[in-house]
Amino acid sequence: MMEQYHALKAQAEGCLLFYRMGDFFELFFDDAKQAAAILDIALTARGKDSGEPVPMCGVPVHAAEGYLARLIKAGCRVAIAEQVETPEQAKKRGGYKALVQRDIVRFVTAGTLTEEALLEPRRANMLAAVCEVRGIIGLASCDISTGQMVLEECDAESLNAALARIGASEVVAPEGWESVPEDAIERPRADFSSDEGERLLKSLHEVKTLDAFGDFSRAMLAAGGGLIAYLDHVGRGNLPLLLPPRIRAGNAQLAMDEATRASLEILVSQQGGRPGSLIAAVDRCVSGAGARQLADDLSSPLCDLSAISQRLALVDYFHRDPLLRADLREVLRALPDIGRALGRVVAGRGSPRDLGQIRDGLAEARRIRDFLSQKTDRPPLLDALLPMMAGHGALVDMMQRALIAAPPTERSNGGYIAEGYDAALDELRSVSGNARRAIAALEARYRTDTGIAALKIKHNGVLGYFIEVPAKHADPLMSADSGFTHRQTMAGAVRFNSLSLHEEAGRINEAGGHALVAEDAHFEQLTSAVVADRQAIAVTADALSRLDVSAGQAERAAESDWCRPEISESTTLEILGGRHPVVEAALAKSGDRFVANDCILDESDRLWLIGGPNMGGKSTFLRQNALIVLLAQAGGYVPAASARIGLVDRLFSRVGASDNLAKGRSTFMVEMVETAAILSQATDRSFVILDEVGRGTSTYDGLALAWAVVEAVHETNRSRCLFATHYHELARLADSCDSLSLHHVRAREWKGDLVLLHELAEGPADRSYGLAVARLAGIPKPVVKRAKSVLDKLEKGRAETGGLAAGLGDLPLFAAIIEQEGTQDTGILAQLMETDVDALSPREALELIYRLKQDAQAAEL
Ligand code: ADP
């Protein structure tokens, strides 16, 4: 047996091996140790291997899903080795001692789950494949629980941002590729071939050319090939549902890098969960599919004016009609998750219940369509969605006739095909029904014949039907001429058989067996009908989730008086009465009111420098404006009184010195790496929020860097930008930067207490109130007092020397420095050009090199 085990383990390629033995999946050796620790189950031992006991643990097959879920959550991948023949077949094949044949039937991995129990209903579960073809990176991603597949391209710099957007549970990449992403699973290089990818996609979707789906590049096809090859490997040749791939065009989306996503807490908060995230504050979807669509919308907001306007018009439509919205949401709430049911059916793991869900979902979709098509003034997006929800008439009709109202998840016991669908099946059922009635009559007759009132006819899995009497009445039935044959003696009862019972039971078994076969055949037929219609069903599911998202956005807007943003191609950003949806919700819980603030940026006033005390609301203000842009471009209403937003191409959010020690970089290093990315990528259409950048180092360094970063964003990137800082010295930048203005969050000291007003006002902050905040935080009075005297001394010294920023007034302009850089370069070039190299002595040549190097170093600084 161990030989078979080791052979399978070798095929399992680093996965834990679930080895089926009877009613258990067993794990051995290191697998057992690892699993026992994660699952908190007993580690035992079995037999010996090279003299050592073999560690073992096991989980019962019927409860395996729960254990699998925990292993997958803990980051494991699992190979399932099933018995692929019965013990009887094994005996026939190899005699009494033959080992039952086992095979790995599938791999269970985080990115390839379809089981309802293992998936979160409101979150997509993504698998991604990445590879490179001639310097271009291809990226394929899919959610196999619904079959959505997307192909795209990116460059090396934006790969991490793209992976962060997709948020895959599992990433595969070619073995040995130099840019393999962290934690990716490496697969054979041959899997990532564009020719093979193209062939697979064509055969999968039964088309001669992929043109109808889009114009795919080699890199996209190679990544698609890698993805399908991995799915094929994991399913052991059984491919899950895959819909025709869509192309994600790079410039159609609002670009956000990983740091920005994390800092804006879009789908997960800094604490790591959904609570406290943007989506938690926005999501009012009534279906899991809607919630997944919303998550996708928020992770990849649009950059396309007309697409955004279409979504907004649909939200507006539902916003204006609360009754329609309520009706629709009530229907959607009761709707089963067709997308995921379809995923299971196509993957070959569908149950009668899944078929029932698809039937009910499609029938309901049709009703929703009929109901909405009676409405007038439909916005264009709604008109586009309606036809997506029709066209399954024949399929629904067949499933309505074929299946009972609430089909079971378990297929093996039958009973899910409705009466009247198949006359032969009904006949078989009436045979077993008659026989069951005959058995009931038999029980009554035996009671009178034997005079034993406690006699019962029972059934169990081992004996089938049997007659049971209490032990004290058993003797008369034991005699040979009683008509009963003894089968089993229990503690208090004795069990018998009889000829008539045997006959009736035989009828039931036979008819039951035939009925099961007949039901199975119907199941297969219904399954193939669903599989054949899979693309259209998925389209319907998409339309329903878009309706849910739009109605949910309208609901959310109505709840807290959000407004429809006005989007344009300008570079204005005018948000009046803006609020932070998460902070506002948190404050509302404790009965506190959120103070709304305006943000008005345009060509002549692009950069706001925001000062004021800690805890004054600077970060909140910065983020709320970024979130409003994000929500608007995702096609939803926004928490503001009004919003006019010139399309943003890239959104950047940075917080100074955030703790990222987990990634092994010092906090200040992270701060600078992230800031460098902004300076190199932000454009005049971007929106940048910088929160206390420069905080992670000493005062002088920090101030100097903050100063230079503000200048660069202002002069070179020319992005719209909010910059929060506690360096008052930066206020002097207003003198040299035309499109920069000063703002602060207001605070007041009242009777020695600090009152934070959370209100934005124009002009520089008067002071930082650091000590007042410290007092507010409960720093003991003597310590605050002592700090106050230290501060006085420092400020006095500063005043005498002209302060921390003394001398900054004479700094040359940033623009001048950039110009000078160019001239210095040409200075070195000019010296070289002027030199007659042949006329130089070796010594002179060496001196020239020293001089040039000196000049170059001076230019660097
Ligand atoms: P800062 O960045 O200036 O240190 P924060 O933005 O972190 O300040 O805000 C600190 C706290 O003040 C928040 O957690 C919130 O409770 C409260 N706050 C911030 N902005 C507002 C506002 N506009 N209205 C009401 N409370 C606010």
Short mmCIF file of N, CA and C and ligand atoms in Angstrom, two decimals, residues 583 587 593-595 597 613-620 758, ligand 1:
data_model
loop_
_atom_site.label_atom_id
_atom_site.label_comp_id
_atom_site.label_asym_id
_atom_site.label_seq_id
_atom_site.Cartn_x
_atom_site.Cartn_y
_atom_site.Cartn_z
N VAL A 583 -15.95 56.75 7.59
CA VAL A 583 -15.84 57.50 8.85
C VAL A 583 -17.23 58.00 9.27
N LEU A 587 -18.98 57.22 12.80
CA LEU A 587 -19.37 58.28 13.73
C LEU A 587 -20.86 58.18 14.06
N ARG A 593 -21.74 63.57 14.53
CA ARG A 593 -22.05 64.05 13.20
C ARG A 593 -20.76 64.25 12.42
N PHE A 594 -20.80 63.94 11.14
CA PHE A 594 -19.65 64.16 10.28
C PHE A 594 -19.73 65.57 9.70
N VAL A 595 -18.62 66.28 9.70
CA VAL A 595 -18.60 67.64 9.15
C VAL A 595 -18.22 67.56 7.67
N ASN A 597 -17.04 68.76 3.96
CA ASN A 597 -16.06 69.75 3.51
C ASN A 597 -15.99 69.82 1.99
N PRO A 613 -3.81 70.58 13.21
CA PRO A 613 -3.39 69.63 14.23
C PRO A 613 -3.64 68.18 13.84
N ASN A 614 -2.87 67.32 14.47
CA ASN A 614 -3.14 65.89 14.37
C ASN A 614 -4.55 65.62 14.83
N MET A 615 -5.17 64.64 14.25
CA MET A 615 -6.55 64.28 14.61
C MET A 615 -7.55 65.33 14.13
N GLY A 616 -7.07 66.30 13.37
CA GLY A 616 -7.96 67.37 12.93
C GLY A 616 -8.85 66.97 11.77
N GLY A 617 -8.50 65.87 11.07
CA GLY A 617 -9.34 65.41 9.97
C GLY A 617 -8.69 65.53 8.61
N LYS A 618 -7.34 65.69 8.59
CA LYS A 618 -6.65 65.85 7.31
C LYS A 618 -6.73 64.56 6.48
N SER A 619 -6.35 63.45 7.10
CA SER A 619 -6.36 62.17 6.36
C SER A 619 -7.75 61.86 5.86
N THR A 620 -8.72 62.10 6.71
CA THR A 620 -10.10 61.81 6.35
C THR A 620 -10.50 62.61 5.11
N HIS A 758 -12.85 69.84 12.71
CA HIS A 758 -12.92 69.03 11.50
C HIS A 758 -13.43 69.80 10.30
P1 ADP B 1 -5.49 63.80 10.90
O1 ADP B 1 -5.14 63.19 9.61
O2 ADP B 1 -5.58 65.29 10.80
O3 ADP B 1 -4.60 63.38 12.03
P2 ADP B 1 -7.85 62.17 10.82
O4 ADP B 1 -8.34 62.44 9.46
O5 ADP B 1 -7.13 60.89 11.06
O6 ADP B 1 -6.95 63.37 11.33
O7 ADP B 1 -9.12 62.29 11.77
C1 ADP B 1 -9.08 61.93 13.11
C2 ADP B 1 -10.47 61.63 13.62
O8 ADP B 1 -11.27 62.78 13.58
C3 ADP B 1 -11.21 60.63 12.75
O9 ADP B 1 -10.96 59.32 13.17
C4 ADP B 1 -12.66 61.01 12.96
O10 ADP B 1 -13.19 60.35 14.08
C5 ADP B 1 -12.61 62.46 13.21
N1 ADP B 1 -12.95 63.21 11.99
C6 ADP B 1 -12.15 63.42 10.92
N2 ADP B 1 -12.77 64.15 9.97
C7 ADP B 1 -13.99 64.43 10.46
C8 ADP B 1 -15.13 65.17 9.97
N3 ADP B 1 -15.08 65.76 8.76
N4 ADP B 1 -16.23 65.22 10.74
C9 ADP B 1 -16.27 64.64 11.95
N5 ADP B 1 -15.25 63.94 12.47
C10 ADP B 1 -14.12 63.82 11.75
#
